[in-house]
CSV table of C-alpha atoms in Angstrom, one decimal:
chain,number,residue,atom,x,y,z
I,1,MET,CA,-10.6,6.3,-20.3
I,2,GLY,CA,-8.1,8.4,-22.3
I,3,TRP,CA,-8.9,11.3,-24.4
I,4,PHE,CA,-8.2,9.5,-27.6
I,5,TYR,CA,-10.6,6.7,-26.8
I,6,MET,CA,-13.3,9.2,-26.0
I,7,ILE,CA,-12.9,10.7,-29.4
I,8,VAL,CA,-12.9,7.4,-31.1
I,9,LYS,CA,-16.1,6.5,-29.2
I,10,SER,CA,-17.7,9.7,-30.3
I,11,PHE,CA,-16.6,9.1,-33.9
I,12,LEU,CA,-18.1,5.7,-33.9
I,13,SER,CA,-21.4,6.7,-32.6
I,14,GLU,CA,-21.6,9.4,-35.3
I,15,TYR,CA,-20.4,7.1,-38.0
I,16,LYS,CA,-22.9,4.4,-37.1
I,17,ASP,CA,-25.9,6.7,-37.7
I,18,ALA,CA,-24.3,8.6,-40.6
I,19,SER,CA,-25.6,8.8,-44.2
I,20,PRO,CA,-23.5,7.3,-46.9
I,21,LYS,CA,-22.3,10.7,-47.9
I,22,ARG,CA,-21.3,11.6,-44.4
I,23,LYS,CA,-19.6,8.2,-43.9
I,24,GLN,CA,-17.5,9.0,-47.0
I,25,GLN,CA,-16.5,12.4,-45.6
I,26,LEU,CA,-15.5,10.8,-42.3
I,27,ASN,CA,-13.5,8.1,-44.1
I,28,THR,CA,-11.6,10.8,-46.0
I,29,ALA,CA,-11.0,12.8,-42.9
I,30,THR,CA,-9.8,9.9,-41.0
I,31,LYS,CA,-7.4,8.8,-43.8
I,32,LYS,CA,-6.0,12.3,-44.0
I,33,TRP,CA,-5.6,12.3,-40.2
I,34,ARG,CA,-3.7,9.0,-40.2
I,35,GLU,CA,-1.4,10.2,-43.0
I,36,SER,CA,-0.5,13.3,-41.1
I,37,ASN,CA,0.0,11.7,-37.8
I,38,PRO,CA,2.1,8.5,-38.4
I,39,GLU,CA,3.8,8.6,-35.0
I,40,MET,CA,0.5,8.8,-33.2
I,41,ILE,CA,-0.8,5.9,-35.2
I,42,LYS,CA,2.4,3.9,-34.2
I,43,GLU,CA,1.9,4.8,-30.5
I,44,ILE,CA,-1.8,3.8,-30.6
I,45,ARG,CA,-1.0,0.4,-32.2
I,46,LYS,CA,1.8,-0.2,-29.8
I,47,ARG,CA,-0.6,0.4,-26.9
I,48,ALA,CA,-3.2,-1.7,-28.5
I,49,ASP,CA,-0.8,-4.6,-29.0
I,50,ILE,CA,0.3,-4.4,-25.3
I,51,LYS,CA,-3.2,-4.4,-24.0
I,52,ARG,CA,-4.2,-7.3,-26.4
I,53,LYS,CA,-1.1,-9.4,-25.2
I,54,GLN,CA,-2.1,-8.7,-21.6
I,55,THR,CA,-5.7,-9.7,-22.2
I,56,ARG,CA,-4.7,-12.7,-24.0
I,57,ARG,CA,-2.3,-13.7,-21.1
I,58,GLU,CA,-5.1,-13.1,-18.6
I,59,HIS,CA,-7.5,-15.3,-20.6
I,60,ASN,CA,-4.9,-18.2,-21.0
I,61,LEU,CA,-4.2,-18.2,-17.2
I,62,GLU,CA,-7.9,-18.5,-16.4
I,63,LYS,CA,-8.5,-21.1,-19.2
I,64,LYS,CA,-5.5,-23.3,-18.8
I,65,TYR,CA,-4.6,-23.1,-15.1
I,66,GLY,CA,-7.8,-21.7,-13.3
I,67,ILE,CA,-5.9,-18.8,-11.9
I,68,THR,CA,-6.3,-15.0,-12.3
I,69,TYR,CA,-3.5,-12.7,-13.4
I,70,THR,CA,-3.6,-11.3,-9.9
I,71,ASP,CA,-2.9,-14.9,-8.5
I,72,TYR,CA,0.0,-15.2,-11.0
I,73,ILE,CA,1.5,-11.8,-9.8
I,74,SER,CA,1.1,-12.9,-6.1
I,75,MET,CA,2.8,-16.2,-6.9
I,76,LEU,CA,5.6,-14.3,-8.7
I,77,GLU,CA,6.1,-11.9,-5.8
I,78,SER,CA,6.1,-14.7,-3.2
I,79,GLN,CA,8.9,-16.4,-5.3
I,80,GLY,CA,10.8,-13.2,-5.5
I,81,GLY,CA,10.4,-13.3,-9.3
I,82,LEU,CA,12.6,-16.4,-9.4
I,83,CYS,CA,12.1,-20.0,-10.6
I,84,SER,CA,10.9,-22.3,-7.8
I,85,ILE,CA,13.6,-24.9,-8.7
I,86,CYS,CA,16.7,-23.2,-9.7
I,87,GLY,CA,16.1,-19.9,-7.9
I,88,ARG,CA,17.2,-17.9,-11.0
I,89,PRO,CA,15.2,-15.5,-13.1
I,90,GLU,CA,13.9,-16.5,-16.5
I,91,ARG,CA,16.7,-16.1,-19.1
I,92,LEU,CA,14.7,-17.2,-22.3
I,93,LEU,CA,13.8,-14.4,-24.7
I,94,GLY,CA,10.4,-14.1,-26.3
I,95,ARG,CA,9.6,-13.2,-29.8
I,96,GLY,CA,9.9,-9.5,-29.2
I,97,GLY,CA,13.3,-9.9,-27.6
I,98,CYS,CA,11.9,-9.4,-24.1
I,99,ILE,CA,12.5,-11.8,-21.2
I,100,ARG,CA,9.5,-14.2,-21.1
I,101,PRO,CA,7.4,-14.6,-18.0
I,102,LEU,CA,7.9,-17.5,-15.7
I,103,ASN,CA,5.9,-20.6,-16.7
I,104,VAL,CA,3.0,-21.9,-14.7
I,105,ASP,CA,3.9,-25.4,-13.5
I,106,HIS,CA,1.0,-27.7,-12.7
I,107,ASP,CA,0.2,-31.3,-12.2
I,108,HIS,CA,-1.0,-32.7,-15.5
I,109,LYS,CA,-3.2,-35.3,-13.7
I,110,THR,CA,-4.9,-33.1,-11.1
I,111,GLY,CA,-4.5,-29.7,-12.8
I,112,LYS,CA,-3.3,-28.3,-9.5
I,113,VAL,CA,-0.8,-25.3,-9.9
I,114,ARG,CA,2.5,-26.0,-8.1
I,115,GLY,CA,4.6,-22.8,-8.8
I,116,LEU,CA,6.3,-20.8,-11.4
I,117,LEU,CA,9.3,-22.2,-13.2
I,118,CYS,CA,11.8,-20.9,-15.7
I,119,ALA,CA,11.6,-22.4,-19.2
I,120,GLY,CA,14.7,-24.7,-18.6
I,121,CYS,CA,13.4,-26.2,-15.3
I,122,ASN,CA,9.9,-26.5,-16.8
I,123,LEU,CA,11.3,-28.4,-19.9
I,124,ALA,CA,13.4,-30.5,-17.6
I,125,LEU,CA,10.4,-31.7,-15.5
I,126,GLY,CA,8.3,-32.3,-18.6
I,127,ASN,CA,11.1,-34.3,-20.3
I,128,LEU,CA,11.4,-36.3,-17.1
I,129,GLU,CA,7.7,-36.8,-17.1
I,130,ASP,CA,7.3,-35.4,-13.5
I,131,ASN,CA,8.7,-38.8,-12.4
I,132,ILE,CA,10.5,-38.7,-9.1
I,133,THR,CA,12.3,-41.8,-9.8
I,134,TYR,CA,13.7,-40.3,-13.1
I,135,LEU,CA,14.7,-37.2,-11.3
I,136,ASN,CA,16.5,-39.2,-8.5
I,137,ASN,CA,18.4,-41.1,-11.3
I,138,ALA,CA,19.4,-37.9,-12.9
I,139,ILE,CA,20.7,-36.7,-9.5
I,140,THR,CA,22.7,-39.9,-9.0
I,141,TYR,CA,24.0,-39.6,-12.6
I,142,LEU,CA,25.2,-36.1,-12.2
I,143,GLY,CA,26.7,-37.0,-8.8
I,144,LYS,CA,28.7,-39.7,-10.2
I,145,TYR,CA,30.5,-37.5,-12.8
I,146,ASN,CA,30.5,-34.3,-10.7
I,147,GLU,CA,33.3,-35.1,-8.3
């Protein structure tokens, strides 16, 4: 645990048992500290956002696919960080302008995880309804015009 969190923990325990007058003093001191340390506040918020995003990702992997974040990382490493279908890295940018993580591909009937796909391949499989006949027809179609 970092030094800052130890200070916060100490502050919270004092605040919880403080008198109304002492709480007002602590609030004033906190407000003054925040105003005089805007860069520190920005860094703290940035770290908290990263941690919250990571925690949310871990929760979603467990809830939606029944895998842990460690399982996801193992799959990612075994695929060399590349899409299972096209063999390329993800190219789609997320909201923050960063490259998105590969999507977890799973069988919608059984829920079984099959691998990690880039957004394009994941959408293609979804649009073709995971139907092998449709995929074969698409291959035939492309072959006919790709001479």
